[in-house]
């Protein structure tokens, strides 16, 4: 259990006895002692007593003898708590003895759908899809590790009117030619060429329109061509996932088309529930709370005037399917913030229809954009959108070059391996280390730097510990007897025992920067510890205790980085 909570639990009854009602002791890490509680100050005004007198009484009543070496009243009425070395050692040892590092499997596992990645067929994945893939994968890894049943849903854009022109373009190129172009991953060129013909050529436009009708009507020949486009794109996306080292597989594709048969029943049900209204020839729902700037209610169009269903209807059908059929109680949508309004409306409509009712709830796990060095939306030199694979390859190349430079002894295979782990790790970490709602600037130098809040810094800390153990030899097993005494040892121990609380908080907030920031603090504390406290040169129990701290640090870093989707090579 984490210390803040432990101390809070001990102080709370004492405060309650003094105040005559429950009081949050507000325990925090402090510069002046290990922890500080300042609840007496706020209480003083309410009770009309001097804060120091309150703190003194709490100090006398609280049962802290086994946890604290000293409890002092200081300043205007703070309680300064110094944790006993032995108590701290016991907490560290308990964490070290637990293969799950003090993080329990949840008592009530939920079925969680994580909707993420969601690229569009015959279109290049852009950096927005990168963010969705990275953040969504971290969510899936974390919730799965906690024991939830995680269903990954890759909501591929594989349906809709553009497929008329895409199929006709495929027909023009011939199937083999088209397949060749698509398998090279040149999706944008394919899409653009189709678009250009569509804009310039009326006959092509007509063919495309007929093709959409044939597709929607289930014409077998058309469906076969459509399948061809989808499978080509899917296999391309899978190569990106492989490079990106994410847990998405071919079994997770849940394209928009897979909800096709559910669209009519979904919209019919909305109709039966009296939620449909006609507006400009389209069938709409007007979810409560969504209004335009002028106060007019905003429609969510579920059936267009031509009878077709679009993106909103598909999301409603998917939502209904996820709760009613899959039994999910937590629905996550890892999609950029520009779609915030869309999801607000979908969730509100789902709630109105009764498809989204407690305990089931939906969350839009929104995120900002990636910006170029100029602070504007990331663009390629030619002005187009940046190709995701290009970005990833560049990261790996840069990291491999750096690895070779730093460590000329690395063989080719190992350099490539390290380059991949560090390059991809750097990209992912840069994405996860800041508040996801904010935009961030893609900065190669910074994200590949060995200093600072970066993946390489954390990977380096991990590899240093592994090297300590290589030098210590196989005999130096970490021992369960941990006695942190030196300030730097204690500081590291305090960070390590905080792991479960951070994991728990992030499972709720899905703010991965909290986890990243925590891991960074661990690595910083480790490096201060390693500078000041000799490990291999220490003797007997001290050496054993320090090795145990090293080992636990490595495990926390490894597990934490795993949850962020980042590998930890043995040497950098
Ligand atoms: N294909 C969409 C896009 O590129 C993202 C899909 C997000 N998921 C969802 N259920 N709508 O914007």
PDB file of N, CA and C in Angstrom, residues 469 475-481 544 547-549 551-552 555:
ATOM      1  N   UNK A 469      23.925  -5.702 -12.506  1.00  0.00           N
ATOM      2  CA  UNK A 469      23.718  -7.123 -12.194  1.00  0.00           C
ATOM      3  C   UNK A 469      24.627  -8.026 -13.011  1.00  0.00           C
ATOM      4  N   UNK A 475      25.592 -14.673  -8.738  1.00  0.00           N
ATOM      5  CA  UNK A 475      25.418 -14.978  -7.322  1.00  0.00           C
ATOM      6  C   UNK A 475      24.681 -13.865  -6.583  1.00  0.00           C
ATOM      7  N   UNK A 476      24.812 -12.640  -7.075  1.00  0.00           N
ATOM      8  CA  UNK A 476      24.223 -11.521  -6.350  1.00  0.00           C
ATOM      9  C   UNK A 476      22.727 -11.421  -6.596  1.00  0.00           C
ATOM     10  N   UNK A 477      21.986 -12.278  -5.951  1.00  0.00           N
ATOM     11  CA  UNK A 477      20.536 -12.243  -6.083  1.00  0.00           C
ATOM     12  C   UNK A 477      19.988 -11.126  -5.222  1.00  0.00           C
ATOM     13  N   UNK A 478      18.989 -10.436  -5.713  1.00  0.00           N
ATOM     14  CA  UNK A 478      18.377  -9.424  -4.850  1.00  0.00           C
ATOM     15  C   UNK A 478      17.789 -10.098  -3.613  1.00  0.00           C
ATOM     16  N   UNK A 479      17.990  -9.478  -2.488  1.00  0.00           N
ATOM     17  CA  UNK A 479      17.562 -10.056  -1.230  1.00  0.00           C
ATOM     18  C   UNK A 479      16.352  -9.276  -0.721  1.00  0.00           C
ATOM     19  N   UNK A 480      15.509  -9.939   0.031  1.00  0.00           N
ATOM     20  CA  UNK A 480      14.290  -9.276   0.477  1.00  0.00           C
ATOM     21  C   UNK A 480      14.535  -8.309   1.635  1.00  0.00           C
ATOM     22  N   UNK A 481      15.718  -8.390   2.262  1.00  0.00           N
ATOM     23  CA  UNK A 481      15.974  -7.529   3.412  1.00  0.00           C
ATOM     24  C   UNK A 481      16.444  -6.153   2.964  1.00  0.00           C
ATOM     25  N   UNK A 544      23.484  -5.989  -0.205  1.00  0.00           N
ATOM     26  CA  UNK A 544      22.263  -6.734  -0.529  1.00  0.00           C
ATOM     27  C   UNK A 544      21.051  -5.816  -0.605  1.00  0.00           C
ATOM     28  N   UNK A 547      21.298  -3.714  -3.713  1.00  0.00           N
ATOM     29  CA  UNK A 547      20.984  -4.500  -4.919  1.00  0.00           C
ATOM     30  C   UNK A 547      19.488  -4.713  -5.035  1.00  0.00           C
ATOM     31  N   UNK A 548      18.851  -4.919  -3.883  1.00  0.00           N
ATOM     32  CA  UNK A 548      17.398  -5.112  -3.915  1.00  0.00           C
ATOM     33  C   UNK A 548      16.696  -3.850  -4.413  1.00  0.00           C
ATOM     34  N   UNK A 549      17.175  -2.690  -3.977  1.00  0.00           N
ATOM     35  CA  UNK A 549      16.605  -1.428  -4.466  1.00  0.00           C
ATOM     36  C   UNK A 549      16.821  -1.288  -5.971  1.00  0.00           C
ATOM     37  N   UNK A 551      17.224  -3.694  -8.132  1.00  0.00           N
ATOM     38  CA  UNK A 551      16.397  -4.662  -8.842  1.00  0.00           C
ATOM     39  C   UNK A 551      14.945  -4.187  -8.915  1.00  0.00           C
ATOM     40  N   UNK A 552      14.445  -3.672  -7.803  1.00  0.00           N
ATOM     41  CA  UNK A 552      13.058  -3.200  -7.797  1.00  0.00           C
ATOM     42  C   UNK A 552      12.898  -2.006  -8.736  1.00  0.00           C
ATOM     43  N   UNK A 555      12.611  -3.291 -12.191  1.00  0.00           N
ATOM     44  CA  UNK A 555      11.311  -3.921 -12.457  1.00  0.00           C
ATOM     45  C   UNK A 555      10.203  -2.893 -12.603  1.00  0.00           C
TER      46      UNK A 555
END
